[in-house]
Short mmCIF file of C-alpha atoms in Angstrom, two decimals:
data_model
loop_
_atom_site.label_atom_id
_atom_site.label_comp_id
_atom_site.label_asym_id
_atom_site.label_seq_id
_atom_site.Cartn_x
_atom_site.Cartn_y
_atom_site.Cartn_z
CA MET U 1 -0.17 0.16 0.14
CA ALA U 2 1.16 3.31 -0.85
CA GLU U 3 2.14 5.89 2.02
CA ARG U 4 0.25 8.69 3.15
CA PRO U 5 0.60 11.96 2.36
CA MET U 6 2.81 13.87 5.00
CA ILE U 7 1.25 17.08 6.27
CA LEU U 8 3.56 19.69 8.26
CA VAL U 9 1.25 21.53 10.60
CA VAL U 10 3.18 24.93 11.99
CA GLU U 11 1.09 26.29 14.48
CA ASP U 12 1.81 28.06 18.02
CA ASP U 13 -1.60 27.28 19.09
CA ASP U 14 -1.50 23.76 20.66
CA ALA U 15 -5.29 23.54 20.75
CA VAL U 16 -5.49 24.91 17.23
CA ALA U 17 -2.66 22.41 16.00
CA MET U 18 -4.28 19.37 17.68
CA MET U 19 -7.69 20.27 16.23
CA ILE U 20 -5.84 20.23 12.52
CA GLN U 21 -3.95 17.50 13.02
CA ASP U 22 -6.96 15.37 14.28
CA TYR U 23 -9.21 16.59 11.31
CA LEU U 24 -6.20 15.74 8.82
CA GLY U 25 -5.44 12.43 10.33
CA GLY U 26 -9.48 11.71 9.98
CA HIS U 27 -8.99 11.91 6.39
CA LEU U 28 -6.08 9.86 5.90
CA TYR U 29 -3.25 12.27 6.05
CA ARG U 30 -0.13 11.80 8.30
CA THR U 31 0.93 14.89 10.31
CA ALA U 32 3.74 16.40 11.88
CA ARG U 33 3.92 19.45 13.86
CA ALA U 34 6.28 22.58 14.44
CA ALA U 35 5.17 25.07 17.06
CA ASP U 36 6.48 27.86 14.97
CA GLY U 37 8.21 29.19 11.74
CA ARG U 38 12.07 28.54 13.08
CA GLU U 39 10.91 25.02 14.18
CA ALA U 40 9.65 24.16 10.77
CA VAL U 41 12.33 25.29 8.68
CA ASP U 42 15.09 23.29 10.99
CA ILE U 43 12.76 19.85 10.75
CA VAL U 44 11.33 20.20 7.25
CA HIS U 45 14.25 18.12 5.56
CA GLU U 46 13.71 15.69 8.32
CA VAL U 47 10.09 15.51 7.97
CA ARG U 48 9.70 15.71 4.12
CA PRO U 49 6.12 16.91 4.13
CA ASP U 50 4.28 16.68 0.78
CA LEU U 51 2.60 20.04 1.98
CA ILE U 52 2.70 22.80 4.86
CA VAL U 53 -0.47 24.17 6.65
CA MET U 54 1.03 27.24 8.33
CA ASP U 55 0.19 29.86 10.91
CA LEU U 56 1.20 33.42 9.91
CA MET U 57 1.19 35.35 13.19
CA MET U 58 4.02 33.15 15.47
CA PRO U 59 6.88 33.84 17.96
CA ARG U 60 10.46 33.49 16.73
CA LEU U 61 9.90 33.39 13.23
CA THR U 62 6.51 34.07 11.32
CA GLY U 63 5.03 32.31 8.87
CA GLY U 64 5.96 34.35 6.36
CA GLU U 65 9.45 34.59 7.08
CA ALA U 66 9.45 30.78 7.33
CA ALA U 67 7.63 30.54 4.04
CA THR U 68 10.15 32.81 2.39
CA ALA U 69 13.11 30.78 3.76
CA LEU U 70 11.47 27.61 2.34
CA ARG U 71 11.02 29.25 -1.22
CA ARG U 72 14.97 29.88 -1.21
CA ASP U 73 15.77 26.44 -0.58
CA PRO U 74 15.89 24.33 -3.46
CA LEU U 75 14.63 21.15 -1.86
CA THR U 76 11.62 22.76 -0.42
CA GLU U 77 10.86 25.41 -2.77
CA LYS U 78 8.07 23.48 -4.47
CA ILE U 79 6.16 22.11 -1.40
CA PRO U 80 2.62 23.72 -1.25
CA ILE U 81 2.27 26.01 1.48
CA VAL U 82 -1.32 26.68 2.99
CA ALA U 83 -1.26 29.53 5.29
CA ILE U 84 -3.83 30.46 7.88
CA SER U 85 -3.95 34.10 9.55
CA ALA U 86 -6.50 35.90 11.84
CA VAL U 87 -5.17 39.01 9.81
CA ALA U 88 -8.00 40.88 8.27
CA ASP U 89 -6.60 41.45 4.78
CA VAL U 90 -5.43 38.30 3.70
CA THR U 91 -6.15 39.17 0.18
CA SER U 92 -3.11 41.61 0.56
CA ILE U 93 -0.85 39.46 2.59
CA ALA U 94 -1.11 36.55 0.11
CA GLU U 95 0.04 39.04 -2.61
CA MET U 96 3.01 40.13 -0.61
CA LEU U 97 4.22 36.30 0.70
CA PRO U 98 5.39 33.19 -1.26
CA LEU U 99 2.15 31.05 -0.39
CA ASP U 100 -0.02 28.84 -2.26
CA GLU U 101 -3.18 29.73 -0.43
CA ILE U 102 -4.49 31.69 2.07
CA LEU U 103 -7.63 31.18 4.73
CA PRO U 104 -8.86 33.60 7.24
CA LYS U 105 -9.21 32.63 10.76
CA PRO U 106 -11.53 31.23 12.14
CA PHE U 107 -11.66 28.96 9.21
CA ASP U 108 -13.68 25.94 8.22
CA LEU U 109 -11.75 22.76 8.09
CA ASP U 110 -13.74 21.41 5.03
CA ASP U 111 -11.98 24.50 3.32
CA LEU U 112 -8.85 23.34 4.84
CA ILE U 113 -9.05 19.91 3.34
CA ALA U 114 -10.31 21.31 0.02
CA ALA U 115 -7.20 23.49 -0.42
CA ILE U 116 -4.88 20.53 0.30
CA GLU U 117 -6.89 18.70 -2.33
CA ARG U 118 -5.92 21.35 -4.76
CA LEU U 119 -2.33 21.33 -3.94
CA LEU U 120 -1.07 18.22 -3.16
CA PRO U 121 0.77 16.91 -6.24
CA ALA U 122 -0.84 14.54 -8.60
CA ASN U 123 1.56 11.86 -7.46
CA VAL U 124 0.54 12.12 -3.91
CA GLU U 125 -3.33 12.57 -4.50
CA GLN U 126 -3.10 9.09 -6.31
CA SER U 127 -1.34 7.53 -3.60
CA LEU U 128 -4.13 8.75 -1.36
CA ASP U 129 -6.93 7.44 -3.53
CA SER U 130 -5.04 4.05 -3.55
CA SER U 131 -5.32 4.05 0.31
CA GLU U 132 -8.75 4.79 0.16
CA SER U 133 -9.58 1.97 -2.19
CA ALA U 134 -7.26 -0.36 -0.12
CA THR U 135 -9.60 0.36 2.98
CA PRO U 136 -12.21 -2.27 3.13
#
């Protein structure tokens, strides 16, 4: 059976991170967590995520700074990044940062799943489809 897609959840709020990880786990995704942007940049090569879900407002290194650092690294530059943010004007934020998609907080978890499904590389989506069909 193919390995399920890995999503790196980068969120400093423990309750929000757990909610996202639980929901993604229920949708056949594996997850790992980083508590801030610095930790995300530090562990991304070890975790090797297929996609990153990242809060923008975090201590030590913001989501925007982390996304910029990830885009500068040839090994991580193509990993899709879905940002979540409580910033009122997400449209202008999305235009300024190297993000693939941005969801305003509070967000609907189904909208997060839809964004992930749109952005996952085709080969990863196929492995998820194989996992679903392999389950009785």
